[in-house]
Amino acid sequence: MTIDSNILTQLVCTRLSHDIVGNVGAVANAVELLEEGDMDFMDDIKSILKTSSTVLSARLRFFRLAFGLDNANLENREFMEKTVRDYLGTIGNRNYPLETEFLLTDPFFSRVALLAVMIIADMMIRGGKITIAEKEGKLWVVSEGGIAPSEDKMLHLKEIFGGHQTELNAQFAPSYYLLKQAEEIGVNIYLLKSEFPCFMFERKGA
C-alpha cells in the first residue's frame, strides 16, 4: 500500500505522542503535588517521577533510533540491544514481562528490526519473547509465548503487508513506516504464517 508522506508523518506523530502523553501527564501531576507542598504524598511523588521518567527515557531513546535520522548508535550492537530491552520493559510488567533474544549483527537491518519489534510488541498479550536473529543473510524477528493476538489485528497486519489498501489507523503507524523504510533501502518483507506476528527480511536481489 502507498501512503502520502505528509499523511505518514501525521500518523507517526500521532502514534508517538499517544505513547508518551500518559507518562508526561503523570510527571505534571507529580510536579503539581510538589508545588502544593503536602509532604504526606512525598513517597508517591518520588515513585511517580521515577517510573515515568524511566518510561519516557526508554521510549524516546527507542523512537529516536526507529524513526529519527540515521546515527552511529544504529551500528552499536550493545546500545541497540539495551534500547530494545529497555523499551520492552515499558510495555511488559512484572507478572507478564516481554523478553528478547538479540542476535542482530548487521547494522543494515537495524532500523527495520526496531520497527518490527515495535509492531510485534503492540500485539503481544501477557508477555512473551521476541527473538531478533540473522541467518544466511536474512533477518528474522519472531515472537512466541503469551496469548495470541486477536484475529482482527492479525488480519489488519496481513492486509498491510500484503499490499492491500486499508483504513489508516495511527495504531499501525510503525507498520506503514516499516513499508516505507524497506522500500527505500531495498528490503523484501515477509509476514510469516503463524498465530503470533513474525517477520522475515531479506535484501532485494539476494
Tab-separated table of C-alpha atoms in Angstrom:
chain	number	residue	atom	x	y	z
A	1	MET	CA	0.000	0.000	0.000
A	2	THR	CA	1.144	3.548	-0.733
A	3	ILE	CA	0.719	6.397	1.764
A	4	ASP	CA	1.357	10.074	1.123
A	5	SER	CA	4.444	11.243	3.036
A	6	ASN	CA	2.525	14.003	4.830
A	7	ILE	CA	-0.140	11.559	5.973
A	8	LEU	CA	2.550	9.119	7.119
A	9	THR	CA	4.213	11.882	9.156
A	10	GLN	CA	0.885	12.700	10.810
A	11	LEU	CA	0.235	9.043	11.637
A	12	VAL	CA	3.695	8.571	13.165
A	13	CYS	CA	3.478	11.786	15.211
A	14	THR	CA	0.033	10.810	16.483
A	15	ARG	CA	1.218	7.354	17.499
A	16	LEU	CA	4.390	8.532	19.258
A	17	SER	CA	2.509	11.292	21.073
A	18	HIS	CA	-0.025	8.708	22.272
A	19	ASP	CA	2.786	6.514	23.607
A	20	ILE	CA	4.331	9.219	25.790
A	21	VAL	CA	1.449	11.502	26.767
A	22	GLY	CA	0.308	9.347	29.695
A	23	ASN	CA	3.685	9.492	31.433
A	24	VAL	CA	4.101	13.187	30.644
A	25	GLY	CA	0.756	13.734	32.370
A	26	ALA	CA	1.908	11.696	35.351
A	27	VAL	CA	5.041	13.866	35.695
A	28	ALA	CA	2.890	17.003	35.523
A	29	ASN	CA	0.608	15.671	38.263
A	30	ALA	CA	3.604	14.835	40.460
A	31	VAL	CA	5.014	18.339	39.999
A	32	GLU	CA	1.638	19.800	40.922
A	33	LEU	CA	1.632	17.792	44.151
A	34	LEU	CA	5.140	19.023	44.902
A	35	GLU	CA	4.045	22.631	44.405
A	36	GLU	CA	1.217	22.115	46.891
A	37	GLY	CA	3.860	21.150	49.448
A	38	ASP	CA	1.963	18.245	51.038
A	39	MET	CA	4.718	16.003	52.385
A	40	ASP	CA	2.241	13.169	53.027
A	41	PHE	CA	2.455	12.328	49.312
A	42	MET	CA	6.251	12.526	49.013
A	43	ASP	CA	6.777	8.760	48.633
A	44	ASP	CA	4.073	8.610	45.944
A	45	ILE	CA	5.575	11.599	44.162
A	46	LYS	CA	9.038	10.014	44.113
A	47	SER	CA	7.609	6.762	42.762
A	48	ILE	CA	5.638	8.526	40.029
A	49	LEU	CA	8.610	10.620	38.927
A	50	LYS	CA	10.993	7.663	38.918
A	51	THR	CA	8.652	5.369	36.967
A	52	SER	CA	7.505	7.984	34.466
A	53	SER	CA	10.991	9.340	33.778
A	54	THR	CA	12.300	5.798	33.215
A	55	VAL	CA	9.498	5.001	30.763
A	56	LEU	CA	9.863	8.302	28.919
A	57	SER	CA	13.630	7.943	28.601
A	58	ALA	CA	13.406	4.358	27.302
A	59	ARG	CA	10.639	5.086	24.809
A	60	LEU	CA	12.137	8.304	23.471
A	61	ARG	CA	15.533	6.628	23.003
A	62	PHE	CA	13.835	3.797	21.099
A	63	PHE	CA	11.738	6.176	18.978
A	64	ARG	CA	14.848	8.250	18.173
A	65	LEU	CA	16.524	5.185	16.681
A	66	ALA	CA	13.446	3.761	14.973
A	67	PHE	CA	12.092	6.969	13.428
A	68	GLY	CA	14.866	9.583	13.606
A	69	LEU	CA	17.785	10.409	11.359
A	70	ASP	CA	20.492	7.782	10.949
A	71	ASN	CA	23.153	7.907	13.646
A	72	ALA	CA	26.107	5.866	14.838
A	73	ASN	CA	24.070	4.122	17.536
A	74	LEU	CA	22.305	2.089	14.849
A	75	GLU	CA	25.667	0.376	14.332
A	76	ASN	CA	26.313	-0.124	18.040
A	77	ARG	CA	25.074	-3.621	18.853
A	78	GLU	CA	25.266	-3.208	22.644
A	79	PHE	CA	23.374	0.091	22.546
A	80	MET	CA	20.750	-1.388	20.213
A	81	GLU	CA	20.182	-4.391	22.456
A	82	LYS	CA	19.851	-2.244	25.590
A	83	THR	CA	17.475	0.099	23.787
A	84	VAL	CA	15.234	-2.795	22.749
A	85	ARG	CA	15.286	-4.377	26.223
A	86	ASP	CA	14.508	-1.079	27.944
A	87	TYR	CA	11.660	-0.335	25.523
A	88	LEU	CA	10.083	-3.755	26.002
A	89	GLY	CA	10.379	-3.194	29.727
A	90	THR	CA	7.976	-0.248	29.403
A	91	ILE	CA	5.347	-2.471	27.780
A	92	GLY	CA	5.562	-5.691	29.747
A	93	ASN	CA	5.153	-5.875	33.510
A	94	ARG	CA	6.472	-7.886	36.437
A	95	ASN	CA	3.901	-10.645	36.006
A	96	TYR	CA	3.984	-10.739	32.201
A	97	PRO	CA	7.391	-9.476	31.015
A	98	LEU	CA	8.369	-9.036	27.392
A	99	GLU	CA	11.785	-10.595	26.869
A	100	THR	CA	14.129	-10.556	23.903
A	101	GLU	CA	16.990	-12.517	22.417
A	102	PHE	CA	19.045	-10.045	20.419
A	103	LEU	CA	21.282	-11.657	17.802
A	104	LEU	CA	21.479	-8.842	15.249
A	105	THR	CA	24.963	-8.101	13.906
A	106	ASP	CA	24.423	-6.416	10.512
A	107	PRO	CA	23.540	-2.707	11.019
A	108	PHE	CA	21.889	-2.710	7.586
A	109	PHE	CA	18.869	-4.293	9.272
A	110	SER	CA	18.918	-2.151	12.420
A	111	ARG	CA	16.005	0.159	11.706
A	112	VAL	CA	13.699	-2.477	10.219
A	113	ALA	CA	14.465	-4.688	13.231
A	114	LEU	CA	13.415	-1.916	15.629
A	115	LEU	CA	10.197	-1.265	13.744
A	116	ALA	CA	9.391	-4.980	13.631
A	117	VAL	CA	9.952	-5.217	17.383
A	118	MET	CA	7.566	-2.307	17.969
A	119	ILE	CA	4.898	-3.847	15.721
A	120	ILE	CA	5.148	-7.242	17.387
A	121	ALA	CA	5.247	-5.820	20.925
A	122	ASP	CA	1.998	-3.960	20.213
A	123	MET	CA	0.271	-7.281	19.621
A	124	MET	CA	1.718	-9.431	22.393
A	125	ILE	CA	-0.647	-10.104	25.267
A	126	ARG	CA	0.537	-11.190	28.711
A	127	GLY	CA	4.216	-11.216	27.953
A	128	GLY	CA	6.297	-13.459	25.743
A	129	LYS	CA	9.577	-13.352	23.892
A	130	ILE	CA	10.787	-11.586	20.752
A	131	THR	CA	13.838	-13.017	19.008
A	132	ILE	CA	15.871	-10.900	16.565
A	133	ALA	CA	18.340	-13.036	14.627
A	134	GLU	CA	20.188	-13.270	11.320
A	135	LYS	CA	20.582	-16.442	9.310
A	136	GLU	CA	22.083	-16.788	5.844
A	137	GLY	CA	21.819	-13.065	5.153
A	138	LYS	CA	18.188	-12.830	6.259
A	139	LEU	CA	16.757	-11.143	9.329
A	140	TRP	CA	14.142	-12.931	11.421
A	141	VAL	CA	12.046	-11.149	14.062
A	142	VAL	CA	9.755	-13.705	15.634
A	143	SER	CA	7.566	-13.888	18.724
A	144	GLU	CA	6.342	-16.615	20.998
A	145	GLY	CA	4.594	-17.068	24.305
A	146	GLY	CA	1.793	-15.195	25.973
A	147	ILE	CA	-1.613	-15.125	24.320
A	148	ALA	CA	-2.052	-14.898	20.555
A	149	PRO	CA	-3.368	-11.526	19.334
A	150	SER	CA	-6.914	-11.129	18.080
A	151	GLU	CA	-7.803	-12.341	14.592
A	152	ASP	CA	-8.827	-8.790	13.652
A	153	LYS	CA	-5.372	-7.381	14.483
A	154	MET	CA	-3.600	-10.171	12.635
A	155	LEU	CA	-5.888	-9.722	9.631
A	156	HIS	CA	-5.156	-5.993	9.526
A	157	LEU	CA	-1.434	-6.713	9.677
A	158	LYS	CA	-1.737	-9.230	6.837
A	159	GLU	CA	-3.623	-6.695	4.726
A	160	ILE	CA	-0.964	-4.010	5.288
A	161	PHE	CA	1.977	-6.230	4.389
A	162	GLY	CA	0.017	-7.966	1.652
A	163	GLY	CA	-0.130	-4.679	-0.224
A	164	HIS	CA	-3.852	-4.111	0.292
A	165	GLN	CA	-5.281	-0.650	0.860
A	166	THR	CA	-6.667	-0.485	4.404
A	167	GLU	CA	-8.260	2.114	6.613
A	168	LEU	CA	-5.417	4.187	8.053
A	169	ASN	CA	-5.026	3.995	11.814
A	170	ALA	CA	-2.263	5.626	13.890
A	171	GLN	CA	-2.005	2.442	15.940
A	172	PHE	CA	-0.418	0.803	12.889
A	173	ALA	CA	1.903	3.729	12.058
A	174	PRO	CA	5.028	1.588	12.692
A	175	SER	CA	3.807	-0.856	10.026
A	176	TYR	CA	3.296	1.868	7.441
A	177	TYR	CA	6.697	3.346	8.288
A	178	LEU	CA	8.350	-0.066	8.004
A	179	LEU	CA	6.961	-0.457	4.489
A	180	LYS	CA	8.418	2.930	3.567
A	181	GLN	CA	11.827	2.143	5.071
A	182	ALA	CA	12.009	-1.261	3.396
A	183	GLU	CA	11.245	0.321	0.043
A	184	GLU	CA	13.926	2.979	0.487
A	185	ILE	CA	16.759	0.627	1.487
A	186	GLY	CA	15.743	-2.268	-0.774
A	187	VAL	CA	14.360	-4.928	1.544
A	188	ASN	CA	11.639	-7.510	0.988
A	189	ILE	CA	9.267	-8.101	3.920
A	190	TYR	CA	7.589	-11.423	4.596
A	191	LEU	CA	4.918	-11.746	7.280
A	192	LEU	CA	5.154	-15.404	8.225
A	193	LYS	CA	2.129	-17.644	8.727
A	194	SER	CA	1.772	-18.049	12.473
A	195	GLU	CA	-0.694	-17.329	15.252
A	196	PHE	CA	1.899	-14.857	16.531
A	197	PRO	CA	3.282	-11.964	14.422
A	198	CYS	CA	6.640	-12.954	12.888
A	199	PHE	CA	8.705	-11.296	10.142
A	200	MET	CA	11.482	-12.269	7.781
A	201	PHE	CA	13.510	-9.677	5.856
A	202	GLU	CA	15.965	-10.055	3.003
A	203	ARG	CA	17.788	-7.704	0.675
A	204	LYS	CA	16.164	-7.356	-2.720
A	205	GLY	CA	18.042	-9.364	-5.322
A	206	ALA	CA	19.718	-11.522	-2.676
